[in-house]
Amino acid sequence: MFKEYDKAWAKYEESLSLLPLPIISWEFYQIPRAEQKEFNEIQKYWSQKVDFAKVKKDNNLSVIVTDSDFKIVFASSNVIQMNGYHHKELIGNSPKMFQGNETSLETTKKISKAISKREPFQAIILNYKKNGATYFCNIEAYPKFNSEGVFLNYIAFEKTA
């Protein structure tokens, strides 16, 4: 009886067209957790924290954080949809990397003035994607300070305008 069952089961398994899949599907869970952990590490000294999970609920919103030298230290993984750059490619670069010949000098001066005064700003600017195509980017940025009032970072919330 078991021999017949084993043969029938073997025949059944052969008739299936199943393909084994690698366990890459866990990435949907791991990336947000790793991203959240990385973001929390950056903001641990900020006097006012940001709820990254709440911000990420808006999938059209990208988050970019610069250090006090205005080099990118964090970029959310969804930034690739906006400008074509993988978030890891941005680390260590200046946000000026998105600007080009057609970017408004008036807008960049407005942003530079706010940054030099360590003030929040909002602007719509013509930026360039990795492939050279242009897009309008709506940026809302805030300086971040520690509890002693020392400037640490700028955080920018960006989306295609």
PDB file of C-alpha atoms in Angstrom:
ATOM      1  CA  MET A   1       0.000   0.000   0.000  1.00  0.00           C
ATOM      2  CA  PHE A   2       2.787   2.486   0.881  1.00  0.00           C
ATOM      3  CA  LYS A   3       4.675   1.603  -2.303  1.00  0.00           C
ATOM      4  CA  GLU A   4       1.675   2.569  -4.397  1.00  0.00           C
ATOM      5  CA  TYR A   5       1.222   5.756  -2.434  1.00  0.00           C
ATOM      6  CA  ASP A   6       4.894   6.672  -2.843  1.00  0.00           C
ATOM      7  CA  LYS A   7       4.712   6.020  -6.589  1.00  0.00           C
ATOM      8  CA  ALA A   8       1.544   8.056  -6.908  1.00  0.00           C
ATOM      9  CA  TRP A   9       3.068  10.907  -4.906  1.00  0.00           C
ATOM     10  CA  ALA A  10       6.269  10.841  -6.996  1.00  0.00           C
ATOM     11  CA  LYS A  11       4.200  10.900 -10.185  1.00  0.00           C
ATOM     12  CA  TYR A  12       2.153  13.793  -8.832  1.00  0.00           C
ATOM     13  CA  GLU A  13       5.299  15.815  -7.871  1.00  0.00           C
ATOM     14  CA  GLU A  14       6.765  15.285 -11.347  1.00  0.00           C
ATOM     15  CA  SER A  15       3.615  16.660 -12.926  1.00  0.00           C
ATOM     16  CA  LEU A  16       3.897  19.910 -10.982  1.00  0.00           C
ATOM     17  CA  SER A  17       5.660  22.820 -12.587  1.00  0.00           C
ATOM     18  CA  LEU A  18       6.908  24.481  -9.430  1.00  0.00           C
ATOM     19  CA  LEU A  19       9.945  26.682  -9.495  1.00  0.00           C
ATOM     20  CA  PRO A  20      11.903  27.192  -6.306  1.00  0.00           C
ATOM     21  CA  LEU A  21      12.260  30.870  -5.511  1.00  0.00           C
ATOM     22  CA  PRO A  22      15.076  32.436  -3.547  1.00  0.00           C
ATOM     23  CA  ILE A  23      14.189  34.186  -0.316  1.00  0.00           C
ATOM     24  CA  ILE A  24      14.656  37.675  -1.701  1.00  0.00           C
ATOM     25  CA  SER A  25      11.054  38.460  -0.908  1.00  0.00           C
ATOM     26  CA  TRP A  26      12.057  39.250   2.682  1.00  0.00           C
ATOM     27  CA  GLU A  27      13.606  42.498   1.410  1.00  0.00           C
ATOM     28  CA  PHE A  28      10.238  44.216   1.684  1.00  0.00           C
ATOM     29  CA  TYR A  29      10.564  43.791   5.438  1.00  0.00           C
ATOM     30  CA  GLN A  30      14.303  44.266   5.911  1.00  0.00           C
ATOM     31  CA  ILE A  31      14.851  47.515   3.957  1.00  0.00           C
ATOM     32  CA  PRO A  32      12.385  49.618   5.977  1.00  0.00           C
ATOM     33  CA  ARG A  33      13.774  48.286   9.264  1.00  0.00           C
ATOM     34  CA  ALA A  34      17.391  48.923   8.270  1.00  0.00           C
ATOM     35  CA  GLU A  35      16.452  52.340   6.927  1.00  0.00           C
ATOM     36  CA  GLN A  36      14.594  53.194  10.138  1.00  0.00           C
ATOM     37  CA  LYS A  37      17.579  52.082  12.231  1.00  0.00           C
ATOM     38  CA  GLU A  38      20.005  54.151  10.119  1.00  0.00           C
ATOM     39  CA  PHE A  39      17.749  57.208  10.371  1.00  0.00           C
ATOM     40  CA  ASN A  40      17.339  56.820  14.142  1.00  0.00           C
ATOM     41  CA  GLU A  41      21.113  56.673  14.537  1.00  0.00           C
ATOM     42  CA  ILE A  42      21.451  60.027  12.756  1.00  0.00           C
ATOM     43  CA  GLN A  43      18.693  61.738  14.713  1.00  0.00           C
ATOM     44  CA  LYS A  44      19.613  60.434  18.164  1.00  0.00           C
ATOM     45  CA  TYR A  45      21.262  63.768  19.110  1.00  0.00           C
ATOM     46  CA  TRP A  46      18.544  66.005  17.663  1.00  0.00           C
ATOM     47  CA  SER A  47      16.572  68.032  20.165  1.00  0.00           C
ATOM     48  CA  GLN A  48      13.406  67.418  18.113  1.00  0.00           C
ATOM     49  CA  LYS A  49      12.926  63.960  16.638  1.00  0.00           C
ATOM     50  CA  VAL A  50      11.206  63.069  13.362  1.00  0.00           C
ATOM     51  CA  ASP A  51       8.782  60.145  13.070  1.00  0.00           C
ATOM     52  CA  PHE A  52      10.398  58.515  10.046  1.00  0.00           C
ATOM     53  CA  ALA A  53       7.723  55.808   9.737  1.00  0.00           C
ATOM     54  CA  LYS A  54       5.020  58.461   9.556  1.00  0.00           C
ATOM     55  CA  VAL A  55       6.961  60.425   6.939  1.00  0.00           C
ATOM     56  CA  LYS A  56       7.508  57.280   4.844  1.00  0.00           C
ATOM     57  CA  LYS A  57       3.770  56.629   4.625  1.00  0.00           C
ATOM     58  CA  ASP A  58       3.709  59.175   1.817  1.00  0.00           C
ATOM     59  CA  ASN A  59       5.503  57.118  -0.854  1.00  0.00           C
ATOM     60  CA  ASN A  60       6.044  60.205  -2.992  1.00  0.00           C
ATOM     61  CA  LEU A  61       8.164  61.785  -0.258  1.00  0.00           C
ATOM     62  CA  SER A  62      11.928  61.258  -0.156  1.00  0.00           C
ATOM     63  CA  VAL A  63      14.067  62.135   2.850  1.00  0.00           C
ATOM     64  CA  ILE A  64      17.607  63.460   2.524  1.00  0.00           C
ATOM     65  CA  VAL A  65      19.778  64.396   5.512  1.00  0.00           C
ATOM     66  CA  THR A  66      23.033  66.329   5.257  1.00  0.00           C
ATOM     67  CA  ASP A  67      25.711  66.789   7.879  1.00  0.00           C
ATOM     68  CA  SER A  68      27.022  70.157   9.079  1.00  0.00           C
ATOM     69  CA  ASP A  69      29.316  70.284   6.005  1.00  0.00           C
ATOM     70  CA  PHE A  70      26.256  69.763   3.773  1.00  0.00           C
ATOM     71  CA  LYS A  71      27.306  66.326   2.586  1.00  0.00           C
ATOM     72  CA  ILE A  72      24.519  63.760   2.312  1.00  0.00           C
ATOM     73  CA  VAL A  73      24.630  61.280   5.204  1.00  0.00           C
ATOM     74  CA  PHE A  74      21.213  59.665   4.646  1.00  0.00           C
ATOM     75  CA  ALA A  75      18.805  59.258   1.752  1.00  0.00           C
ATOM     76  CA  SER A  76      15.619  57.211   1.871  1.00  0.00           C
ATOM     77  CA  SER A  77      15.438  54.229  -0.456  1.00  0.00           C
ATOM     78  CA  ASN A  78      12.580  55.720  -2.485  1.00  0.00           C
ATOM     79  CA  VAL A  79      14.796  58.568  -3.748  1.00  0.00           C
ATOM     80  CA  ILE A  80      15.569  56.404  -6.802  1.00  0.00           C
ATOM     81  CA  GLN A  81      12.037  56.930  -8.134  1.00  0.00           C
ATOM     82  CA  MET A  82      12.533  60.685  -8.065  1.00  0.00           C
ATOM     83  CA  ASN A  83      16.026  61.124  -9.478  1.00  0.00           C
ATOM     84  CA  GLY A  84      17.357  57.746 -10.598  1.00  0.00           C
ATOM     85  CA  TYR A  85      20.117  57.569  -7.982  1.00  0.00           C
ATOM     86  CA  HIS A  86      20.327  54.628  -5.610  1.00  0.00           C
ATOM     87  CA  HIS A  87      20.288  56.062  -2.086  1.00  0.00           C
ATOM     88  CA  LYS A  88      23.777  54.665  -1.375  1.00  0.00           C
ATOM     89  CA  GLU A  89      25.190  56.604  -4.377  1.00  0.00           C
ATOM     90  CA  LEU A  90      24.256  59.891  -2.736  1.00  0.00           C
ATOM     91  CA  ILE A  91      26.161  59.398   0.528  1.00  0.00           C
ATOM     92  CA  GLY A  92      29.083  61.815   0.811  1.00  0.00           C
ATOM     93  CA  ASN A  93      27.904  64.064  -2.024  1.00  0.00           C
ATOM     94  CA  SER A  94      26.465  67.555  -1.857  1.00  0.00           C
ATOM     95  CA  PRO A  95      22.806  68.068  -2.830  1.00  0.00           C
ATOM     96  CA  LYS A  96      24.214  70.461  -5.445  1.00  0.00           C
ATOM     97  CA  MET A  97      24.862  67.326  -7.503  1.00  0.00           C
ATOM     98  CA  PHE A  98      21.215  67.556  -8.609  1.00  0.00           C
ATOM     99  CA  GLN A  99      21.642  71.062 -10.047  1.00  0.00           C
ATOM    100  CA  GLY A 100      22.623  71.924 -13.606  1.00  0.00           C
ATOM    101  CA  ASN A 101      22.720  74.597 -16.275  1.00  0.00           C
ATOM    102  CA  GLU A 102      18.992  75.306 -16.212  1.00  0.00           C
ATOM    103  CA  THR A 103      18.651  75.400 -12.419  1.00  0.00           C
ATOM    104  CA  SER A 104      17.490  78.830 -11.281  1.00  0.00           C
ATOM    105  CA  LEU A 105      20.253  80.920  -9.696  1.00  0.00           C
ATOM    106  CA  GLU A 106      17.588  82.904  -7.861  1.00  0.00           C
ATOM    107  CA  THR A 107      16.261  79.739  -6.219  1.00  0.00           C
ATOM    108  CA  THR A 108      19.723  78.432  -5.328  1.00  0.00           C
ATOM    109  CA  LYS A 109      20.580  81.808  -3.760  1.00  0.00           C
ATOM    110  CA  LYS A 110      17.363  81.696  -1.732  1.00  0.00           C
ATOM    111  CA  ILE A 111      18.249  78.207  -0.489  1.00  0.00           C
ATOM    112  CA  SER A 112      21.867  79.191   0.241  1.00  0.00           C
ATOM    113  CA  LYS A 113      20.724  82.225   2.227  1.00  0.00           C
ATOM    114  CA  ALA A 114      18.393  80.107   4.388  1.00  0.00           C
ATOM    115  CA  ILE A 115      21.123  77.510   4.930  1.00  0.00           C
ATOM    116  CA  SER A 116      23.699  80.128   5.936  1.00  0.00           C
ATOM    117  CA  LYS A 117      21.219  81.475   8.513  1.00  0.00           C
ATOM    118  CA  ARG A 118      20.332  77.927   9.621  1.00  0.00           C
ATOM    119  CA  GLU A 119      16.669  78.574   8.832  1.00  0.00           C
ATOM    120  CA  PRO A 120      13.972  76.302   7.402  1.00  0.00           C
ATOM    121  CA  PHE A 121      13.137  76.777   3.739  1.00  0.00           C
ATOM    122  CA  GLN A 122      10.712  75.627   1.091  1.00  0.00           C
ATOM    123  CA  ALA A 123      11.469  75.820  -2.612  1.00  0.00           C
ATOM    124  CA  ILE A 124      10.618  74.311  -5.951  1.00  0.00           C
ATOM    125  CA  ILE A 125      13.798  73.859  -7.956  1.00  0.00           C
ATOM    126  CA  LEU A 126      14.690  72.384 -11.323  1.00  0.00           C
ATOM    127  CA  ASN A 127      16.926  69.398 -10.632  1.00  0.00           C
ATOM    128  CA  TYR A 128      18.640  66.847 -12.830  1.00  0.00           C
ATOM    129  CA  LYS A 129      18.186  63.077 -12.699  1.00  0.00           C
ATOM    130  CA  LYS A 130      21.033  60.613 -13.013  1.00  0.00           C
ATOM    131  CA  ASN A 131      20.215  60.183 -16.708  1.00  0.00           C
ATOM    132  CA  GLY A 132      20.363  63.963 -17.304  1.00  0.00           C
ATOM    133  CA  ALA A 133      16.602  64.498 -17.549  1.00  0.00           C
ATOM    134  CA  THR A 134      15.183  67.418 -15.584  1.00  0.00           C
ATOM    135  CA  TYR A 135      12.421  67.421 -12.993  1.00  0.00           C
ATOM    136  CA  PHE A 136      10.941  69.984 -10.629  1.00  0.00           C
ATOM    137  CA  CYS A 137      11.602  69.100  -7.018  1.00  0.00           C
ATOM    138  CA  ASN A 138       9.548  70.483  -4.139  1.00  0.00           C
ATOM    139  CA  ILE A 139      11.912  70.723  -1.158  1.00  0.00           C
ATOM    140  CA  GLU A 140      10.928  71.451   2.418  1.00  0.00           C
ATOM    141  CA  ALA A 141      14.020  71.518   4.649  1.00  0.00           C
ATOM    142  CA  TYR A 142      14.729  72.096   8.319  1.00  0.00           C
ATOM    143  CA  PRO A 143      17.929  72.591  10.304  1.00  0.00           C
ATOM    144  CA  LYS A 144      18.391  70.142  13.160  1.00  0.00           C
ATOM    145  CA  PHE A 145      20.112  71.089  16.410  1.00  0.00           C
ATOM    146  CA  ASN A 146      21.141  69.214  19.526  1.00  0.00           C
ATOM    147  CA  SER A 147      19.852  70.097  22.991  1.00  0.00           C
ATOM    148  CA  GLU A 148      22.623  72.727  23.415  1.00  0.00           C
ATOM    149  CA  GLY A 149      21.564  74.490  20.189  1.00  0.00           C
ATOM    150  CA  VAL A 150      24.517  73.280  18.116  1.00  0.00           C
ATOM    151  CA  PHE A 151      23.687  72.815  14.430  1.00  0.00           C
ATOM    152  CA  LEU A 152      24.015  69.153  13.372  1.00  0.00           C
ATOM    153  CA  ASN A 153      22.108  68.437  10.167  1.00  0.00           C
ATOM    154  CA  TYR A 154      19.613  69.604   7.597  1.00  0.00           C
ATOM    155  CA  ILE A 155      16.702  67.307   6.839  1.00  0.00           C
ATOM    156  CA  ALA A 156      14.901  67.734   3.529  1.00  0.00           C
ATOM    157  CA  PHE A 157      11.547  66.248   2.566  1.00  0.00           C
ATOM    158  CA  GLU A 158      11.389  66.124  -1.209  1.00  0.00           C
ATOM    159  CA  LYS A 159       8.932  65.132  -3.891  1.00  0.00           C
ATOM    160  CA  THR A 160       8.428  65.726  -7.556  1.00  0.00           C
ATOM    161  CA  ALA A 161       6.510  68.968  -8.040  1.00  0.00           C
TER     162      ALA A 161
END
